Amino acid sequence: MDKVEVDGTELAVRLAGDRSKPALLLLHGFPSSSATFRDVIGPLAHDCFGIAPDLPGYGASEPIERPTFSRFADLIDGLLEELGVDSFHLYLHDYGAPVGLHLATRSPARIRSLIIQNANAHQSGMGPSWAATRTYWKNPTSEHEAEATSHLNFDGVRDQYLGGIPEDIARRIDAARWEEDWRIMSLPGRLALQRALVLDYRSHVARFPEIAAYLERHQPPALMLWGRHDIFFDLDETLCWMRALPRMEAHILDGPHFLLETHAAECAALMRAFLRRAGMNQ
């Protein structure tokens, strides 16, 4: 892991590959870190300069005061500047989506392609399980906050990996993943950051029309890798992505929300082939 200071915040980042090659920005989701990409960043480095940061307050990155996804995007933008990266391929997953889509809508010309892995940008992805969160967004009382953030404990973190998935797939996921996530989340300041992000996710939802306009106008080359047993984002979300990007290559795999925990080799191969094609067409 490298450490880079950006605007007074120390960010941890995994780097792999030749910096002269096209950059690939890999953005993880809740409650993980760049460890999500530990099994794919090496193979991808044959074709790209891989950049996998720990978002602030995750992994080995420092938390920040008044965290928002927009502020996270500011810091990731600063990281890219420190690394000398202008244009890049962009991997979106879970909480990485609001961060990355801020970057994309701010500067569309920088985005070489999108890789979409269980990342939400449409109302269709937010089913009944979002009811308590939506209530909290509309009326952010302490009672509604408690209901919307009831997953911020050890059992909730474990369920991010195992919830709703078939037993044979669950057996392929190492318990060390959620144990480490919970250890980090238990450090001072981390739970407050997580509660703030639950509330701020409403700002991402409010941006869905802006994101839709970006996709419609710019039509970036895109690859979808989706774990069909995701209990957080409904499978209908995949159809909305495909309608928005009708030339997108899409793969729905027999995996969980954290697809790279169970299908790293398959996803790495699909990404390498896609990135090579995307490079030839640019």
PDB file of C-alpha atoms in Angstrom:
ATOM      1  CA  MET A   1       0.000   0.000   0.000  1.00  0.00           C
ATOM      2  CA  ASP A   2       1.151   3.514  -0.824  1.00  0.00           C
ATOM      3  CA  LYS A   3       0.136   6.601   1.141  1.00  0.00           C
ATOM      4  CA  VAL A   4      -0.619   9.891  -0.596  1.00  0.00           C
ATOM      5  CA  GLU A   5      -1.585  13.116   1.158  1.00  0.00           C
ATOM      6  CA  VAL A   6      -4.389  14.998  -0.557  1.00  0.00           C
ATOM      7  CA  ASP A   7      -5.649  18.286   0.863  1.00  0.00           C
ATOM      8  CA  GLY A   8      -4.481  17.377   4.352  1.00  0.00           C
ATOM      9  CA  THR A   9      -5.947  13.848   4.277  1.00  0.00           C
ATOM     10  CA  GLU A  10      -3.760  10.743   4.000  1.00  0.00           C
ATOM     11  CA  LEU A  11      -5.199   8.259   1.525  1.00  0.00           C
ATOM     12  CA  ALA A  12      -4.006   4.679   1.229  1.00  0.00           C
ATOM     13  CA  VAL A  13      -3.912   3.320  -2.301  1.00  0.00           C
ATOM     14  CA  ARG A  14      -2.934   0.106  -4.055  1.00  0.00           C
ATOM     15  CA  LEU A  15      -1.020   0.765  -7.255  1.00  0.00           C
ATOM     16  CA  ALA A  16      -0.095  -1.803  -9.885  1.00  0.00           C
ATOM     17  CA  GLY A  17       1.295  -1.689 -13.393  1.00  0.00           C
ATOM     18  CA  ASP A  18       3.134   0.702 -15.650  1.00  0.00           C
ATOM     19  CA  ARG A  19       2.135   4.340 -15.218  1.00  0.00           C
ATOM     20  CA  SER A  20       2.512   4.879 -18.946  1.00  0.00           C
ATOM     21  CA  LYS A  21      -0.466   2.577 -19.598  1.00  0.00           C
ATOM     22  CA  PRO A  22      -4.107   3.724 -19.471  1.00  0.00           C
ATOM     23  CA  ALA A  23      -5.241   4.190 -15.882  1.00  0.00           C
ATOM     24  CA  LEU A  24      -7.999   2.133 -14.270  1.00  0.00           C
ATOM     25  CA  LEU A  25      -9.586   3.651 -11.153  1.00  0.00           C
ATOM     26  CA  LEU A  26     -11.103   0.929  -8.943  1.00  0.00           C
ATOM     27  CA  LEU A  27     -13.596   2.247  -6.390  1.00  0.00           C
ATOM     28  CA  HIS A  28     -14.764  -0.091  -3.628  1.00  0.00           C
ATOM     29  CA  GLY A  29     -18.019  -0.173  -1.702  1.00  0.00           C
ATOM     30  CA  PHE A  30     -19.263  -0.368   1.874  1.00  0.00           C
ATOM     31  CA  PRO A  31     -17.944  -1.714   4.228  1.00  0.00           C
ATOM     32  CA  SER A  32     -14.788  -2.849   2.461  1.00  0.00           C
ATOM     33  CA  SER A  33     -11.660  -1.198   1.086  1.00  0.00           C
ATOM     34  CA  SER A  34      -9.233  -1.601  -1.783  1.00  0.00           C
ATOM     35  CA  ALA A  35      -8.835  -5.171  -0.502  1.00  0.00           C
ATOM     36  CA  THR A  36     -11.871  -5.857  -2.685  1.00  0.00           C
ATOM     37  CA  PHE A  37      -9.494  -5.728  -5.678  1.00  0.00           C
ATOM     38  CA  ARG A  38      -6.610  -7.734  -4.230  1.00  0.00           C
ATOM     39  CA  ASP A  39      -7.156 -10.670  -6.618  1.00  0.00           C
ATOM     40  CA  VAL A  40      -7.777  -8.672  -9.811  1.00  0.00           C
ATOM     41  CA  ILE A  41      -5.455  -5.659  -9.697  1.00  0.00           C
ATOM     42  CA  GLY A  42      -2.420  -7.829 -10.519  1.00  0.00           C
ATOM     43  CA  PRO A  43      -3.884  -9.417 -13.666  1.00  0.00           C
ATOM     44  CA  LEU A  44      -5.326  -6.064 -14.760  1.00  0.00           C
ATOM     45  CA  ALA A  45      -1.893  -4.466 -14.406  1.00  0.00           C
ATOM     46  CA  HIS A  46      -0.818  -6.277 -17.588  1.00  0.00           C
ATOM     47  CA  ASP A  47      -3.065  -3.872 -19.510  1.00  0.00           C
ATOM     48  CA  CYS A  48      -3.545  -0.867 -17.235  1.00  0.00           C
ATOM     49  CA  PHE A  49      -2.109   1.245 -14.471  1.00  0.00           C
ATOM     50  CA  GLY A  50      -4.324   0.077 -11.622  1.00  0.00           C
ATOM     51  CA  ILE A  51      -5.325   2.565  -8.915  1.00  0.00           C
ATOM     52  CA  ALA A  52      -7.381   1.215  -6.010  1.00  0.00           C
ATOM     53  CA  PRO A  53      -7.732   3.739  -3.174  1.00  0.00           C
ATOM     54  CA  ASP A  54      -9.206   3.193   0.259  1.00  0.00           C
ATOM     55  CA  LEU A  55     -11.960   5.786   0.486  1.00  0.00           C
ATOM     56  CA  PRO A  56     -11.647   8.101   3.521  1.00  0.00           C
ATOM     57  CA  GLY A  57     -12.449   6.222   6.724  1.00  0.00           C
ATOM     58  CA  TYR A  58     -12.098   2.820   5.052  1.00  0.00           C
ATOM     59  CA  GLY A  59      -9.117   0.489   5.092  1.00  0.00           C
ATOM     60  CA  ALA A  60      -5.955   2.417   5.905  1.00  0.00           C
ATOM     61  CA  SER A  61      -7.254   5.854   4.839  1.00  0.00           C
ATOM     62  CA  GLU A  62      -7.948   8.511   7.425  1.00  0.00           C
ATOM     63  CA  PRO A  63     -11.553   9.536   8.093  1.00  0.00           C
ATOM     64  CA  ILE A  64     -12.580  13.100   7.334  1.00  0.00           C
ATOM     65  CA  GLU A  65     -14.902  15.543   9.035  1.00  0.00           C
ATOM     66  CA  ARG A  66     -18.299  16.183   7.425  1.00  0.00           C
ATOM     67  CA  PRO A  67     -17.977  13.253   4.992  1.00  0.00           C
ATOM     68  CA  THR A  68     -19.989  13.312   1.777  1.00  0.00           C
ATOM     69  CA  PHE A  69     -19.670  11.453  -1.498  1.00  0.00           C
ATOM     70  CA  SER A  70     -18.970  14.746  -3.235  1.00  0.00           C
ATOM     71  CA  ARG A  71     -16.089  15.425  -0.875  1.00  0.00           C
ATOM     72  CA  PHE A  72     -14.790  11.893  -1.418  1.00  0.00           C
ATOM     73  CA  ALA A  73     -14.803  12.625  -5.159  1.00  0.00           C
ATOM     74  CA  ASP A  74     -12.809  15.812  -4.532  1.00  0.00           C
ATOM     75  CA  LEU A  75     -10.157  13.808  -2.695  1.00  0.00           C
ATOM     76  CA  ILE A  76     -10.009  11.045  -5.300  1.00  0.00           C
ATOM     77  CA  ASP A  77      -9.668  13.726  -7.961  1.00  0.00           C
ATOM     78  CA  GLY A  78      -6.766  15.142  -5.973  1.00  0.00           C
ATOM     79  CA  LEU A  79      -5.216  11.689  -5.743  1.00  0.00           C
ATOM     80  CA  LEU A  80      -5.411  11.303  -9.521  1.00  0.00           C
ATOM     81  CA  GLU A  81      -3.742  14.687  -9.901  1.00  0.00           C
ATOM     82  CA  GLU A  82      -0.945  13.642  -7.541  1.00  0.00           C
ATOM     83  CA  LEU A  83      -0.458  10.494  -9.639  1.00  0.00           C
ATOM     84  CA  GLY A  84      -0.426  12.447 -12.886  1.00  0.00           C
ATOM     85  CA  VAL A  85      -3.561  10.755 -14.219  1.00  0.00           C
ATOM     86  CA  ASP A  86      -5.820  12.643 -16.603  1.00  0.00           C
ATOM     87  CA  SER A  87      -8.121  10.143 -18.343  1.00  0.00           C
ATOM     88  CA  PHE A  88      -9.042   6.746 -16.903  1.00  0.00           C
ATOM     89  CA  HIS A  89     -11.261   3.683 -17.029  1.00  0.00           C
ATOM     90  CA  LEU A  90     -13.654   3.732 -14.073  1.00  0.00           C
ATOM     91  CA  TYR A  91     -14.822   0.744 -11.996  1.00  0.00           C
ATOM     92  CA  LEU A  92     -17.985   1.441 -10.002  1.00  0.00           C
ATOM     93  CA  HIS A  93     -19.170  -0.689  -7.088  1.00  0.00           C
ATOM     94  CA  ASP A  94     -21.718   0.151  -4.372  1.00  0.00           C
ATOM     95  CA  TYR A  95     -20.558   3.324  -2.527  1.00  0.00           C
ATOM     96  CA  GLY A  96     -17.884   3.742  -5.184  1.00  0.00           C
ATOM     97  CA  ALA A  97     -20.655   4.590  -7.653  1.00  0.00           C
ATOM     98  CA  PRO A  98     -21.650   7.980  -6.193  1.00  0.00           C
ATOM     99  CA  VAL A  99     -17.978   8.880  -5.897  1.00  0.00           C
ATOM    100  CA  GLY A 100     -17.055   7.816  -9.418  1.00  0.00           C
ATOM    101  CA  LEU A 101     -20.167   9.264 -11.022  1.00  0.00           C
ATOM    102  CA  HIS A 102     -19.341  12.643  -9.528  1.00  0.00           C
ATOM    103  CA  LEU A 103     -16.025  12.434 -11.370  1.00  0.00           C
ATOM    104  CA  ALA A 104     -17.714  11.321 -14.584  1.00  0.00           C
ATOM    105  CA  THR A 105     -20.389  14.027 -14.653  1.00  0.00           C
ATOM    106  CA  ARG A 106     -17.890  16.742 -13.756  1.00  0.00           C
ATOM    107  CA  SER A 107     -15.463  15.848 -16.560  1.00  0.00           C
ATOM    108  CA  PRO A 108     -17.005  13.382 -19.029  1.00  0.00           C
ATOM    109  CA  ALA A 109     -14.064  13.574 -21.426  1.00  0.00           C
ATOM    110  CA  ARG A 110     -11.778  12.007 -18.809  1.00  0.00           C
ATOM    111  CA  ILE A 111     -13.732   8.733 -18.712  1.00  0.00           C
ATOM    112  CA  ARG A 112     -12.385   6.069 -21.074  1.00  0.00           C
ATOM    113  CA  SER A 113     -14.985   3.487 -20.077  1.00  0.00           C
ATOM    114  CA  LEU A 114     -17.193   2.292 -17.222  1.00  0.00           C
ATOM    115  CA  ILE A 115     -17.097  -1.078 -15.488  1.00  0.00           C
ATOM    116  CA  ILE A 116     -20.306  -1.456 -13.495  1.00  0.00           C
ATOM    117  CA  GLN A 117     -20.339  -4.056 -10.730  1.00  0.00           C
ATOM    118  CA  ASN A 118     -23.406  -4.026  -8.486  1.00  0.00           C
ATOM    119  CA  ALA A 119     -23.545  -0.249  -8.598  1.00  0.00           C
ATOM    120  CA  ASN A 120     -26.818   1.649  -8.401  1.00  0.00           C
ATOM    121  CA  ALA A 121     -27.819   4.725 -10.410  1.00  0.00           C
ATOM    122  CA  HIS A 122     -31.573   4.208 -10.919  1.00  0.00           C
ATOM    123  CA  GLN A 123     -34.651   4.071  -8.704  1.00  0.00           C
ATOM    124  CA  SER A 124     -35.302   0.530  -9.967  1.00  0.00           C
ATOM    125  CA  GLY A 125     -32.379  -0.788  -7.943  1.00  0.00           C
ATOM    126  CA  MET A 126     -33.828   0.363  -4.647  1.00  0.00           C
ATOM    127  CA  GLY A 127     -36.472  -2.127  -3.578  1.00  0.00           C
ATOM    128  CA  PRO A 128     -38.410  -2.672  -0.324  1.00  0.00           C
ATOM    129  CA  SER A 129     -35.215  -3.086   1.731  1.00  0.00           C
ATOM    130  CA  TRP A 130     -34.641   0.660   1.305  1.00  0.00           C
ATOM    131  CA  ALA A 131     -37.889   1.660   3.034  1.00  0.00           C
ATOM    132  CA  ALA A 132     -36.335   2.614   6.388  1.00  0.00           C
ATOM    133  CA  THR A 133     -33.564   4.544   4.657  1.00  0.00           C
ATOM    134  CA  ARG A 134     -36.015   6.475   2.495  1.00  0.00           C
ATOM    135  CA  THR A 135     -38.051   7.357   5.594  1.00  0.00           C
ATOM    136  CA  TYR A 136     -34.889   8.636   7.273  1.00  0.00           C
ATOM    137  CA  TRP A 137     -34.021  10.783   4.253  1.00  0.00           C
ATOM    138  CA  LYS A 138     -37.470  12.391   4.320  1.00  0.00           C
ATOM    139  CA  ASN A 139     -37.545  12.869   8.090  1.00  0.00           C
ATOM    140  CA  PRO A 140     -34.047  12.546   9.644  1.00  0.00           C
ATOM    141  CA  THR A 141     -35.022  12.105  13.267  1.00  0.00           C
ATOM    142  CA  SER A 142     -32.878  10.158  15.734  1.00  0.00           C
ATOM    143  CA  GLU A 143     -35.453   7.352  15.719  1.00  0.00           C
ATOM    144  CA  HIS A 144     -35.395   7.058  11.945  1.00  0.00           C
ATOM    145  CA  GLU A 145     -31.606   7.257  11.949  1.00  0.00           C
ATOM    146  CA  ALA A 146     -31.440   4.288  14.327  1.00  0.00           C
ATOM    147  CA  GLU A 147     -33.635   2.231  12.000  1.00  0.00           C
ATOM    148  CA  ALA A 148     -31.743   3.232   8.848  1.00  0.00           C
ATOM    149  CA  THR A 149     -28.341   2.531  10.396  1.00  0.00           C
ATOM    150  CA  SER A 150     -29.217  -0.682  12.252  1.00  0.00           C
ATOM    151  CA  HIS A 151     -26.821  -2.558   9.944  1.00  0.00           C
ATOM    152  CA  LEU A 152     -23.797  -0.736  11.364  1.00  0.00           C
ATOM    153  CA  ASN A 153     -22.717  -3.575  13.638  1.00  0.00           C
ATOM    154  CA  PHE A 154     -20.801  -6.821  13.294  1.00  0.00           C
ATOM    155  CA  ASP A 155     -23.802  -8.856  12.139  1.00  0.00           C
ATOM    156  CA  GLY A 156     -24.743  -6.205   9.617  1.00  0.00           C
ATOM    157  CA  VAL A 157     -21.234  -6.103   8.195  1.00  0.00           C
ATOM    158  CA  ARG A 158     -21.159  -9.887   7.865  1.00  0.00           C
ATOM    159  CA  ASP A 159     -24.535  -9.786   6.099  1.00  0.00           C
ATOM    160  CA  GLN A 160     -23.071  -7.464   3.470  1.00  0.00           C
ATOM    161  CA  TYR A 161     -21.124 -10.519   2.332  1.00  0.00           C
ATOM    162  CA  LEU A 162     -23.431 -13.422   3.158  1.00  0.00           C
ATOM    163  CA  GLY A 163     -26.974 -12.078   3.244  1.00  0.00           C
ATOM    164  CA  GLY A 164     -29.365 -13.841   0.902  1.00  0.00           C
ATOM    165  CA  ILE A 165     -26.797 -15.864  -1.040  1.00  0.00           C
ATOM    166  CA  PRO A 166     -26.836 -19.635  -1.613  1.00  0.00           C
ATOM    167  CA  GLU A 167     -24.879 -21.674   0.918  1.00  0.00           C
ATOM    168  CA  ASP A 168     -22.380 -23.051  -1.588  1.00  0.00           C
ATOM    169  CA  ILE A 169     -21.437 -19.511  -2.648  1.00  0.00           C
ATOM    170  CA  ALA A 170     -21.257 -18.316   0.960  1.00  0.00           C
ATOM    171  CA  ARG A 171     -18.711 -21.048   1.728  1.00  0.00           C
ATOM    172  CA  ARG A 172     -16.327 -19.464  -0.811  1.00  0.00           C
ATOM    173  CA  ILE A 173     -16.088 -16.184   1.115  1.00  0.00           C
ATOM    174  CA  ASP A 174     -13.389 -15.831   3.768  1.00  0.00           C
ATOM    175  CA  ALA A 175     -14.688 -14.640   7.151  1.00  0.00           C
ATOM    176  CA  ALA A 176     -11.512 -12.577   7.508  1.00  0.00           C
ATOM    177  CA  ARG A 177     -13.025 -10.096   5.035  1.00  0.00           C
ATOM    178  CA  TRP A 178     -15.914  -8.937   7.216  1.00  0.00           C
ATOM    179  CA  GLU A 179     -13.930  -9.354  10.415  1.00  0.00           C
ATOM    180  CA  GLU A 180     -11.363  -6.868   9.116  1.00  0.00           C
ATOM    181  CA  ASP A 181     -14.078  -4.512   7.877  1.00  0.00           C
ATOM    182  CA  TRP A 182     -15.686  -4.490  11.321  1.00  0.00           C
ATOM    183  CA  ARG A 183     -12.316  -3.938  13.018  1.00  0.00           C
ATOM    184  CA  ILE A 184     -11.789  -0.828  10.912  1.00  0.00           C
ATOM    185  CA  MET A 185     -15.349   0.369  11.402  1.00  0.00           C
ATOM    186  CA  SER A 186     -14.920   0.060  15.171  1.00  0.00           C
ATOM    187  CA  LEU A 187     -12.013   2.529  15.221  1.00  0.00           C
ATOM    188  CA  PRO A 188     -12.649   6.050  16.547  1.00  0.00           C
ATOM    189  CA  GLY A 189     -14.720   8.212  14.226  1.00  0.00           C
ATOM    190  CA  ARG A 190     -15.601   5.470  11.749  1.00  0.00           C
ATOM    191  CA  LEU A 191     -19.188   4.765  12.813  1.00  0.00           C
ATOM    192  CA  ALA A 192     -20.020   8.469  12.783  1.00  0.00           C
ATOM    193  CA  LEU A 193     -18.657   8.623   9.229  1.00  0.00           C
ATOM    194  CA  GLN A 194     -20.813   5.660   8.221  1.00  0.00           C
ATOM    195  CA  ARG A 195     -23.950   7.222   9.678  1.00  0.00           C
ATOM    196  CA  ALA A 196     -23.234  10.440   7.783  1.00  0.00           C
ATOM    197  CA  LEU A 197     -22.877   8.541   4.504  1.00  0.00           C
ATOM    198  CA  VAL A 198     -26.200   6.747   4.981  1.00  0.00           C
ATOM    199  CA  LEU A 199     -27.855  10.167   5.099  1.00  0.00           C
ATOM    200  CA  ASP A 200     -25.761  11.607   2.267  1.00  0.00           C
ATOM    201  CA  TYR A 201     -26.650   8.757  -0.085  1.00  0.00           C
ATOM    202  CA  ARG A 202     -29.886  10.680  -0.673  1.00  0.00           C
ATOM    203  CA  SER A 203     -27.755  13.248  -2.522  1.00  0.00           C
ATOM    204  CA  HIS A 204     -26.654  10.470  -4.899  1.00  0.00           C
ATOM    205  CA  VAL A 205     -30.272   9.473  -5.495  1.00  0.00           C
ATOM    206  CA  ALA A 206     -31.157  13.127  -6.149  1.00  0.00           C
ATOM    207  CA  ARG A 207     -28.494  13.134  -8.884  1.00  0.00           C
ATOM    208  CA  PHE A 208     -30.020  10.213 -10.818  1.00  0.00           C
ATOM    209  CA  PRO A 209     -31.485  12.534 -13.523  1.00  0.00           C
ATOM    210  CA  GLU A 210     -28.084  14.231 -13.964  1.00  0.00           C
ATOM    211  CA  ILE A 211     -26.396  10.840 -14.204  1.00  0.00           C
ATOM    212  CA  ALA A 212     -29.003   9.655 -16.725  1.00  0.00           C
ATOM    213  CA  ALA A 213     -28.338  12.741 -18.854  1.00  0.00           C
ATOM    214  CA  TYR A 214     -24.591  12.062 -18.723  1.00  0.00           C
ATOM    215  CA  LEU A 215     -25.065   8.464 -19.853  1.00  0.00           C
ATOM    216  CA  GLU A 216     -27.498   9.401 -22.614  1.00  0.00           C
ATOM    217  CA  ARG A 217     -25.276  12.107 -24.018  1.00  0.00           C
ATOM    218  CA  HIS A 218     -21.837  10.514 -23.735  1.00  0.00           C
ATOM    219  CA  GLN A 219     -22.510   6.757 -24.027  1.00  0.00           C
ATOM    220  CA  PRO A 220     -19.163   5.641 -22.576  1.00  0.00           C
ATOM    221  CA  PRO A 221     -18.019   2.130 -23.503  1.00  0.00           C
ATOM    222  CA  ALA A 222     -19.238  -0.078 -20.669  1.00  0.00           C
ATOM    223  CA  LEU A 223     -18.978  -3.523 -19.152  1.00  0.00           C
ATOM    224  CA  MET A 224     -21.398  -4.838 -16.546  1.00  0.00           C
ATOM    225  CA  LEU A 225     -20.402  -7.555 -14.085  1.00  0.00           C
ATOM    226  CA  TRP A 226     -23.308  -8.264 -11.725  1.00  0.00           C
ATOM    227  CA  GLY A 227     -23.759 -10.715  -8.885  1.00  0.00           C
ATOM    228  CA  ARG A 228     -27.368 -11.831  -9.222  1.00  0.00           C
ATOM    229  CA  HIS A 229     -27.803 -12.650  -5.509  1.00  0.00           C
ATOM    230  CA  ASP A 230     -27.373  -9.026  -4.428  1.00  0.00           C
ATOM    231  CA  ILE A 231     -29.901  -8.252  -1.667  1.00  0.00           C
ATOM    232  CA  PHE A 232     -29.181  -4.509  -1.709  1.00  0.00           C
ATOM    233  CA  PHE A 233     -29.681  -3.599  -5.382  1.00  0.00           C
ATOM    234  CA  ASP A 234     -32.559  -5.254  -7.211  1.00  0.00           C
ATOM    235  CA  LEU A 235     -31.844  -7.152 -10.403  1.00  0.00           C
ATOM    236  CA  ASP A 236     -34.136  -4.708 -12.254  1.00  0.00           C
ATOM    237  CA  GLU A 237     -31.272  -2.235 -11.946  1.00  0.00           C
ATOM    238  CA  THR A 238     -29.345  -4.190 -14.570  1.00  0.00           C
ATOM    239  CA  LEU A 239     -32.077  -3.578 -17.150  1.00  0.00           C
ATOM    240  CA  CYS A 240     -31.983   0.163 -16.515  1.00  0.00           C
ATOM    241  CA  TRP A 241     -28.227   0.214 -17.057  1.00  0.00           C
ATOM    242  CA  MET A 242     -28.672  -1.746 -20.289  1.00  0.00           C
ATOM    243  CA  ARG A 243     -31.368   0.636 -21.522  1.00  0.00           C
ATOM    244  CA  ALA A 244     -29.175   3.618 -20.673  1.00  0.00           C
ATOM    245  CA  LEU A 245     -26.139   2.066 -22.397  1.00  0.00           C
ATOM    246  CA  PRO A 246     -27.559  -0.122 -25.198  1.00  0.00           C
ATOM    247  CA  ARG A 247     -24.109  -1.128 -26.481  1.00  0.00           C
ATOM    248  CA  MET A 248     -22.915  -2.229 -23.032  1.00  0.00           C
ATOM    249  CA  GLU A 249     -21.518  -5.733 -22.621  1.00  0.00           C
ATOM    250  CA  ALA A 250     -23.381  -7.331 -19.705  1.00  0.00           C
ATOM    251  CA  HIS A 251     -22.668 -10.443 -17.630  1.00  0.00           C
ATOM    252  CA  ILE A 252     -25.017 -11.558 -14.829  1.00  0.00           C
ATOM    253  CA  LEU A 253     -23.072 -14.045 -12.720  1.00  0.00           C
ATOM    254  CA  ASP A 254     -24.110 -16.546 -10.058  1.00  0.00           C
ATOM    255  CA  GLY A 255     -22.510 -14.510  -7.311  1.00  0.00           C
ATOM    256  CA  PRO A 256     -23.116 -12.091  -4.439  1.00  0.00           C
ATOM    257  CA  HIS A 257     -22.999  -8.316  -3.971  1.00  0.00           C
ATOM    258  CA  PHE A 258     -19.245  -8.697  -3.405  1.00  0.00           C
ATOM    259  CA  LEU A 259     -18.769 -10.512  -6.686  1.00  0.00           C
ATOM    260  CA  LEU A 260     -14.970 -10.374  -6.659  1.00  0.00           C
ATOM    261  CA  GLU A 261     -14.907 -12.473  -3.492  1.00  0.00           C
ATOM    262  CA  THR A 262     -16.251 -15.458  -5.419  1.00  0.00           C
ATOM    263  CA  HIS A 263     -15.598 -14.740  -9.117  1.00  0.00           C
ATOM    264  CA  ALA A 264     -12.314 -12.837  -9.226  1.00  0.00           C
ATOM    265  CA  ALA A 265     -10.703 -14.917 -11.978  1.00  0.00           C
ATOM    266  CA  GLU A 266     -13.751 -14.788 -14.237  1.00  0.00           C
ATOM    267  CA  CYS A 267     -14.180 -11.045 -13.729  1.00  0.00           C
ATOM    268  CA  ALA A 268     -10.496 -10.308 -14.277  1.00  0.00           C
ATOM    269  CA  ALA A 269     -10.582 -12.175 -17.601  1.00  0.00           C
ATOM    270  CA  LEU A 270     -13.719 -10.338 -18.734  1.00  0.00           C
ATOM    271  CA  MET A 271     -12.266  -6.987 -17.707  1.00  0.00           C
ATOM    272  CA  ARG A 272      -8.959  -7.583 -19.472  1.00  0.00           C
ATOM    273  CA  ALA A 273     -10.706  -8.500 -22.712  1.00  0.00           C
ATOM    274  CA  PHE A 274     -13.029  -5.502 -22.443  1.00  0.00           C
ATOM    275  CA  LEU A 275     -10.217  -3.050 -21.669  1.00  0.00           C
ATOM    276  CA  ARG A 276      -8.223  -4.260 -24.650  1.00  0.00           C
ATOM    277  CA  ARG A 277     -11.226  -3.716 -26.945  1.00  0.00           C
ATOM    278  CA  ALA A 278     -11.973  -0.330 -25.390  1.00  0.00           C
ATOM    279  CA  GLY A 279      -8.344   0.691 -25.938  1.00  0.00           C
ATOM    280  CA  MET A 280      -8.414  -0.323 -29.594  1.00  0.00           C
ATOM    281  CA  ASN A 281     -11.543   1.777 -30.198  1.00  0.00           C
ATOM    282  CA  GLN A 282     -10.105   4.954 -28.672  1.00  0.00           C
TER     283      GLN A 282
END
